[in-house]
Amino acid sequence: MTSRSVDDHAREVQRLLEPALAPVTEGVAVTRALGRVLAADVRSPLDLPVFPNSQMDGFAVAAESVRAVPVTLPVTATVAAGDAGPRRIEPGTAVRIMTGAPVPAGADCVVPVEDTDAGAAEVTVRVSRRQGEYVRDRGSDVHSGDLLLAAGTELTARHLAMFAAVGTVEIPVRRRPQFAVITTGAELISAGRPLGPGQIYDSNSIALSASLAANGVDVVSVDRSTDDPERFREILYRATASADAVITSGGVSMGEFEVVREVLTPLGGWFGHVGMQPGGPQGLAAVDGVPVLNFPGNPVSTLVSFEVFARPVLRRAAGLAPVIADRLPLAAALTSAAGKRQFLRGRRTSAGVTLESGPGSHLVAALARADVLVDVPEDVTAMEAGDKVRVWLL
Amino acid sequence: MTSRSVDDHAREVQRLLEPALAPVTEGVAVTRALGRVLAADVRSPLDLPVFPNSQMDGFAVAAESVRAVPVTLPVTATVAAGDAGPRRIEPGTAVRIMTGAPVPAGADCVVPVEDTDAGAAEVTVRVSRRQGEYVRDRGSDVHSGDLLLAAGTELTARHLAMFAAVGTVEIPVRRRPQFAVITTGAELISAGRPLGPGQIYDSNSIALSASLAANGVDVVSVDRSTDDPERFREILYRATASADAVITSGGVSMGEFEVVREVLTPLGGWFGHVGMQPGGPQGLAAVDGVPVLNFPGNPVSTLVSFEVFARPVLRRAAGLAPVIADRLPLAAALTSAAGKRQFLRGRRTSAGVTLESGPGSHLVAALARADVLVDVPEDVTAMEAGDKVRVWLL
């Protein structure tokens, strides 16, 4: 049987998957863009503020008119936010103005109401103000043509607020890749039904769908196949016809009734052993140009395969923050099988990284408790407490 | 005008808001539970694995039968994953078994196919195996009644995989609080329309909706009111009739036409000044027992108010990770107005925290570039490069 290192297989997955994830731009409404990734540099279509406006409730005047105080000025108008207000005021006069209202030409500062007698027909100003004080100038936040945000940014509420402020209706974002998930195995049944002899509940469909969704992917179909090659082939071709890529689980190892390997090998798929535990049996194929990643069926193997082979490629292609691989000290000694790169399930604690379980690939509860994969190189058989080990943040 | 410190107002907001966010449990399908927060401790309804099963493709035998090797045993059956298989095997016989298939009683280990001649009617075993080898015992992952996951956990793909593996259909999660958003201001118009004199685009509706969604809240309505009290009152009562809480923006300061203050003061609302910049003018009310948070209308003031007053309470109530407030060194000196707690917009860089803008509350572009709020205490007027400052992670 052919075999590969983890790094070699990761490279092959990347080579096959990346072109299928090439950025495609689509427009989405600002109201639906939270968490999406900006597909292009966006420049402002206008100055912000669009017009000079008051930072305070008070009186708009020429600074010149309040140079000597106290001074009493006639109030010629009142302008509230949303009003057009007078186009211009004369020297020696004042306009009552509310926060956010346009400052008329001829006025170049605002005297806050608390520095006046708040008069109606005329106002006595007690404090001088310099030109520009309490006025937000046109374009002082953003100039028309300024870069608002660079391509590749993951959009937060703050970004959306800025886009809304400049009147954006639709934002160019990267289309989320469309994936199909196919789980295989005659032993799988849906939740809510009683287990018959030899049957187990299908957990890989939800594990893969949720993992994809959490990494910027739309899951367009989730199917379950029996071990009948005809049935699998039918589901597979439906998936490759509608998705950018497909992930399957199960049916890849060396036993009999390995439906995924059986169907995809004649189509040029690679099936073999990757030097890791869990997740050793792997497959990789392309059907009508659509990448098909074939993970082993054990639930923990499936999830570890996703973390190691799919997630880094997906996040890079989506412009999302990369998977963090850190070196952290072990809380306790560990031993590891020689000749296999181990991905043990661990947790970060104040005492260091603790292991949640042994290498057994069926321990889904231990994986659920874990927050890191502990990556033990294949030539390492023992590590001491305090030794730094590479961990992948889940 | 009445005034309060940031901490005092934060406490008042918490006191008013927290009871409205008291946990309510609802069931959601496992397929829709990603990112939700578990509402109750959940115990396993079954043993996992449900039955002892093979970890390898190979031959299930009694360890006793392969103690002396090589040994040739008759193959009495083949059992694939999903098969019931024979109930029991006799000593001195073997069953061909696939990964995941049930190990019959009488067999207590599996000999991997590569340690045999892979015979059909009879198989020659070349390597001895001890009891339990390559068998995943019933309950070795989870026992029926074991705690699967504790209340308060934010559900990831790994957790969902575990729930699916034990056959869970619906997961008890905390209902997301239902909020209504009302922006006010005669100057506000919707994107896609040309700006008239004195008009600006409404950005607070999207800023608040997206901020709420990003912190575990469902936004059930988003409305915009003019400065007409009748209109605002009508929208407000519709909102309090259907939401757990309401956030408004605008209409809270000391000027004229302050519709939110005008309508809510007679209903017992508090309106006054909070010693901070931006975000000084604030209001807080309850209408028919529904909390109404009244933020100032300037877009940056609105977002800073949300971060300082609403987000910590929402995250705690939702069981989400708390807002991180860290002390980080400044990249450069800063000055700050005396007597006001400043929330400056900053960015974490390798050289320390840099400021994105001055204290001006209208700088939405600067806020969009920021990733922290720099919290400068009211009695501090100057800080040096390298001084540690409290930052709130956005």
XYZ file of C-alpha atoms in Angstrom, chain B residues 29-374:
346
model
C -31.741 20.488 16.337
C -28.118 19.341 16.529
C -27.707 20.555 12.941
C -28.557 24.104 13.983
C -26.761 24.313 17.329
C -23.298 25.523 16.250
C -22.265 28.503 18.379
C -25.243 28.195 20.750
C -24.716 27.899 24.512
C -25.686 24.698 26.312
C -28.473 25.402 28.826
C -28.191 22.290 30.990
C -25.727 19.589 31.907
C -26.229 16.745 29.445
C -25.561 13.108 30.299
C -25.102 10.290 27.854
C -28.158 8.114 27.165
C -25.963 5.195 26.114
C -22.563 3.568 26.229
C -20.162 4.598 23.507
C -19.132 2.458 21.714
C -22.514 0.799 21.981
C -20.949 -2.600 21.267
C -17.344 -3.854 21.261
C -16.025 -3.244 17.765
C -12.920 -3.776 15.736
C -10.288 -1.106 15.412
C -8.767 -2.801 12.347
C -9.599 -4.868 9.330
C -8.564 -8.393 10.297
C -9.729 -11.465 12.189
C -11.599 -11.581 15.482
C -10.343 -14.455 17.642
C -9.912 -15.474 21.243
C -6.419 -14.385 22.349
C -6.081 -17.923 23.688
C -6.493 -19.310 20.125
C -3.468 -17.359 18.826
C -1.177 -17.755 21.804
C 1.093 -20.120 19.821
C 1.817 -18.897 16.286
C 1.763 -19.530 13.456
C -1.623 -21.113 13.795
C -4.278 -21.846 11.199
C -7.929 -21.327 12.167
C -11.152 -21.952 10.263
C -12.923 -18.716 9.221
C -16.558 -19.214 10.156
C -18.078 -15.880 9.074
C -17.383 -12.409 7.742
C -18.699 -9.377 9.571
C -18.648 -5.902 8.094
C -19.479 -2.603 9.775
C -23.270 -2.424 10.048
C -23.685 -6.203 10.167
C -25.116 -7.855 13.223
C -22.548 -10.627 12.753
C -22.480 -13.922 14.642
C -23.439 -13.681 18.322
C -20.557 -15.808 19.480
C -17.571 -17.699 18.105
C -16.082 -20.976 19.266
C -12.529 -21.228 20.594
C -10.111 -22.156 17.823
C -12.083 -20.349 15.120
C -11.844 -16.908 13.547
C -14.273 -14.390 12.053
C -13.159 -12.068 9.278
C -13.968 -8.571 10.589
C -13.899 -5.038 9.196
C -13.101 -1.844 11.076
C -16.081 -0.781 13.181
C -17.863 -4.135 12.944
C -19.095 -5.796 16.156
C -16.671 -8.218 17.792
C -18.645 -11.409 18.605
C -18.715 -12.812 22.123
C -15.998 -15.420 22.513
C -13.553 -13.266 20.559
C -11.531 -10.877 22.687
C -8.950 -9.483 20.284
C -8.482 -8.690 16.605
C -5.494 -9.796 14.539
C -4.855 -7.190 11.844
C -5.045 -8.623 8.341
C -1.379 -7.770 7.718
C -0.366 -10.219 10.465
C -2.123 -13.087 8.648
C -2.170 -14.742 5.245
C -5.640 -13.167 4.697
C -7.035 -16.631 4.008
C -10.653 -17.139 3.045
C -11.870 -20.529 4.336
C -9.053 -20.693 6.851
C -6.541 -18.131 7.975
C -2.983 -18.487 9.193
C -2.185 -16.071 12.004
C 1.500 -15.152 12.302
C 1.460 -12.796 15.329
C 0.040 -13.375 18.803
C -2.320 -10.779 20.251
C -3.256 -10.132 23.849
C -6.815 -9.888 25.153
C -8.387 -6.548 24.183
C -5.933 -5.652 21.437
C -7.577 -3.770 18.552
C -10.965 -4.017 20.214
C -12.808 -0.877 21.227
C -14.718 -1.935 24.303
C -18.312 -1.076 24.946
C -18.389 2.133 27.013
C -14.663 2.787 26.651
C -15.385 6.293 25.370
C -18.511 7.190 27.355
C -20.666 5.320 29.827
C -24.411 5.747 29.919
C -25.081 8.464 32.515
C -21.657 10.128 32.172
C -21.671 13.903 31.978
C -21.147 14.726 28.311
C -20.963 18.473 28.595
C -21.673 21.065 31.276
C -24.229 23.865 31.036
C -22.745 27.087 29.733
C -20.517 25.565 27.057
C -20.463 27.346 23.693
C -21.060 24.558 21.184
C -18.394 23.792 18.592
C -18.319 21.192 15.824
C -16.543 18.781 18.194
C -19.332 19.053 20.762
C -21.980 18.522 18.108
C -20.133 15.448 16.847
C -20.275 13.993 20.339
C -23.992 14.733 20.721
C -24.652 13.188 17.324
C -22.614 10.104 18.250
C -24.901 9.388 21.228
C -27.989 9.870 19.053
C -29.091 13.307 20.248
C -31.866 14.880 18.183
C -32.327 18.174 20.024
C -29.954 20.019 22.326
C -31.148 22.229 25.216
C -29.619 25.662 24.595
C -30.143 29.106 26.001
C -32.652 31.036 23.994
C -30.926 34.011 22.402
C -32.282 37.257 23.862
C -34.580 39.153 21.494
C -33.655 42.806 21.057
C -35.208 45.672 19.152
C -33.157 48.529 17.732
C -34.555 52.024 17.175
C -32.458 54.775 15.645
C -33.734 58.334 15.858
C -32.939 61.547 14.081
C -34.631 63.616 11.409
C -31.288 63.776 9.613
C -31.097 60.010 8.978
C -31.869 58.451 5.609
C -31.375 54.966 4.165
C -28.472 54.032 1.945
C -29.246 54.041 -1.762
C -30.967 57.423 -1.674
C -29.229 60.710 -2.479
C -28.377 62.887 0.531
C -30.396 66.081 0.885
C -29.044 69.121 2.739
C -28.315 68.351 6.381
C -28.961 64.614 5.893
C -26.657 61.713 6.733
C -26.889 57.998 6.178
C -28.198 55.925 9.090
C -25.310 53.752 10.236
C -26.409 53.052 13.811
C -29.100 50.600 12.772
C -26.515 48.325 11.175
C -23.876 49.032 13.835
C -26.210 48.014 16.654
C -27.811 45.075 14.835
C -24.455 43.596 13.874
C -22.966 44.217 17.335
C -25.931 42.490 18.962
C -25.772 39.547 16.547
C -22.049 39.174 17.216
C -22.791 38.873 20.937
C -25.435 36.184 20.944
C -28.559 38.306 20.476
C -31.376 37.962 17.945
C -32.439 41.321 16.550
C -36.192 41.066 16.104
C -36.830 44.556 14.734
C -34.885 47.533 13.460
C -36.797 50.798 13.100
C -35.951 54.395 12.447
C -37.935 57.187 14.048
C -38.178 60.851 13.198
C -37.961 63.426 15.976
C -41.769 63.400 16.273
C -42.655 62.130 19.790
C -45.853 60.454 18.588
C -43.971 58.538 15.947
C -41.229 57.519 18.379
C -43.741 56.462 21.046
C -45.576 54.267 18.531
C -42.348 52.526 17.429
C -41.161 52.202 21.024
C -44.312 50.465 22.277
C -44.273 48.097 19.341
C -40.690 47.236 20.234
C -41.277 46.749 23.970
C -44.267 44.527 23.180
C -42.141 42.040 21.278
C -38.554 42.296 22.554
C -36.729 41.413 25.771
C -34.907 44.754 25.596
C -34.585 47.782 23.333
C -31.587 49.878 22.331
C -32.145 53.355 20.925
C -29.645 55.771 19.425
C -29.895 59.546 19.374
C -32.291 61.977 21.001
C -30.721 61.929 24.462
C -28.729 65.145 24.791
C -29.622 68.547 26.221
C -30.669 70.301 22.992
C -34.189 70.759 21.691
C -35.938 68.036 19.630
C -34.433 65.260 21.780
C -37.224 62.819 21.177
C -35.984 59.878 23.221
C -35.416 61.977 26.340
C -38.691 63.797 25.822
C -40.771 60.623 25.588
C -38.976 58.523 28.198
C -38.376 61.081 30.967
C -42.116 61.192 31.905
C -42.065 57.381 31.974
C -39.386 57.432 34.667
C -36.314 57.241 32.430
C -32.981 58.577 33.641
C -31.211 60.977 31.297
C -27.956 62.627 32.129
C -24.282 62.819 31.567
C -21.838 59.951 32.045
C -18.243 61.038 32.658
C -16.769 59.628 29.468
C -15.796 60.660 25.980
C -17.215 59.715 23.555
C -20.631 58.655 24.790
C -21.276 61.301 27.464
C -25.048 61.780 27.052
C -26.840 58.590 28.098
C -30.307 57.459 29.043
C -31.797 54.397 30.690
C -35.458 53.505 31.110
C -37.914 50.664 31.532
C -41.175 50.586 29.617
C -43.714 48.018 30.789
C -40.813 46.280 32.498
C -38.728 46.115 29.317
C -35.254 47.698 29.630
C -34.566 50.494 27.145
C -30.924 51.564 26.734
C -30.597 55.010 25.213
C -27.281 55.651 23.537
C -26.238 58.962 21.988
C -26.704 59.222 18.235
C -23.226 59.870 17.005
C -22.056 56.634 15.337
C -18.843 56.349 17.314
C -20.589 57.260 20.579
C -23.201 54.592 19.865
C -20.633 51.866 19.247
C -18.485 52.837 22.235
C -21.627 52.892 24.431
C -22.478 49.406 23.209
C -18.972 48.110 23.976
C -18.803 49.697 27.430
C -22.350 49.235 28.731
C -24.139 46.502 26.773
C -21.574 43.983 25.575
C -20.172 42.863 28.935
C -23.702 42.240 30.294
C -24.818 40.431 27.138
C -21.819 38.138 27.051
C -22.091 37.236 30.708
C -25.813 36.541 30.373
C -25.263 34.445 27.242
C -22.456 32.441 28.813
C -20.045 33.647 26.116
C -16.385 34.367 26.792
C -16.069 37.691 28.640
C -14.820 40.876 27.031
C -11.090 40.914 27.553
C -9.723 43.969 29.288
C -5.943 43.811 29.264
C -3.123 46.157 30.261
C -0.802 46.809 27.335
C 2.105 49.245 26.784
C 1.528 52.357 24.718
C 3.567 52.763 21.525
C 3.674 56.543 21.959
C 2.859 59.216 24.514
C -0.704 60.524 24.702
C -2.523 63.384 26.342
C -6.091 63.227 27.576
C -8.658 65.798 28.696
C -8.871 66.100 32.484
C -12.063 65.090 34.265
C -13.317 62.716 31.583
C -12.656 59.028 31.141
C -11.545 58.686 27.531
C -12.203 55.669 25.342
C -9.715 56.234 22.537
C -9.629 54.013 19.477
C -6.412 52.042 19.177
C -4.648 49.145 17.541
C -2.376 46.510 18.982
C 0.951 46.473 17.141
C 4.297 44.849 17.899
C 5.483 48.263 19.134
C 2.559 48.551 21.568
C -0.859 50.131 21.367
C -1.109 52.928 18.808
C -3.969 55.426 18.629
C -6.099 55.530 15.510
C -7.508 58.994 16.140
C -8.041 61.768 18.625
C -11.033 61.919 20.921
C -13.421 63.255 18.218
C -16.581 61.198 18.379
C -17.376 61.390 14.674
C -14.467 59.347 13.379
C -16.153 56.161 12.171
C -13.293 55.282 9.827
C -10.805 55.402 12.688
C -13.051 53.164 14.766
C -13.304 50.721 11.885
C -9.501 50.473 11.804
C -9.259 50.050 15.580
C -9.154 46.724 17.394
C -9.142 48.037 20.969
C -10.651 50.808 23.033
C -7.923 52.519 25.057
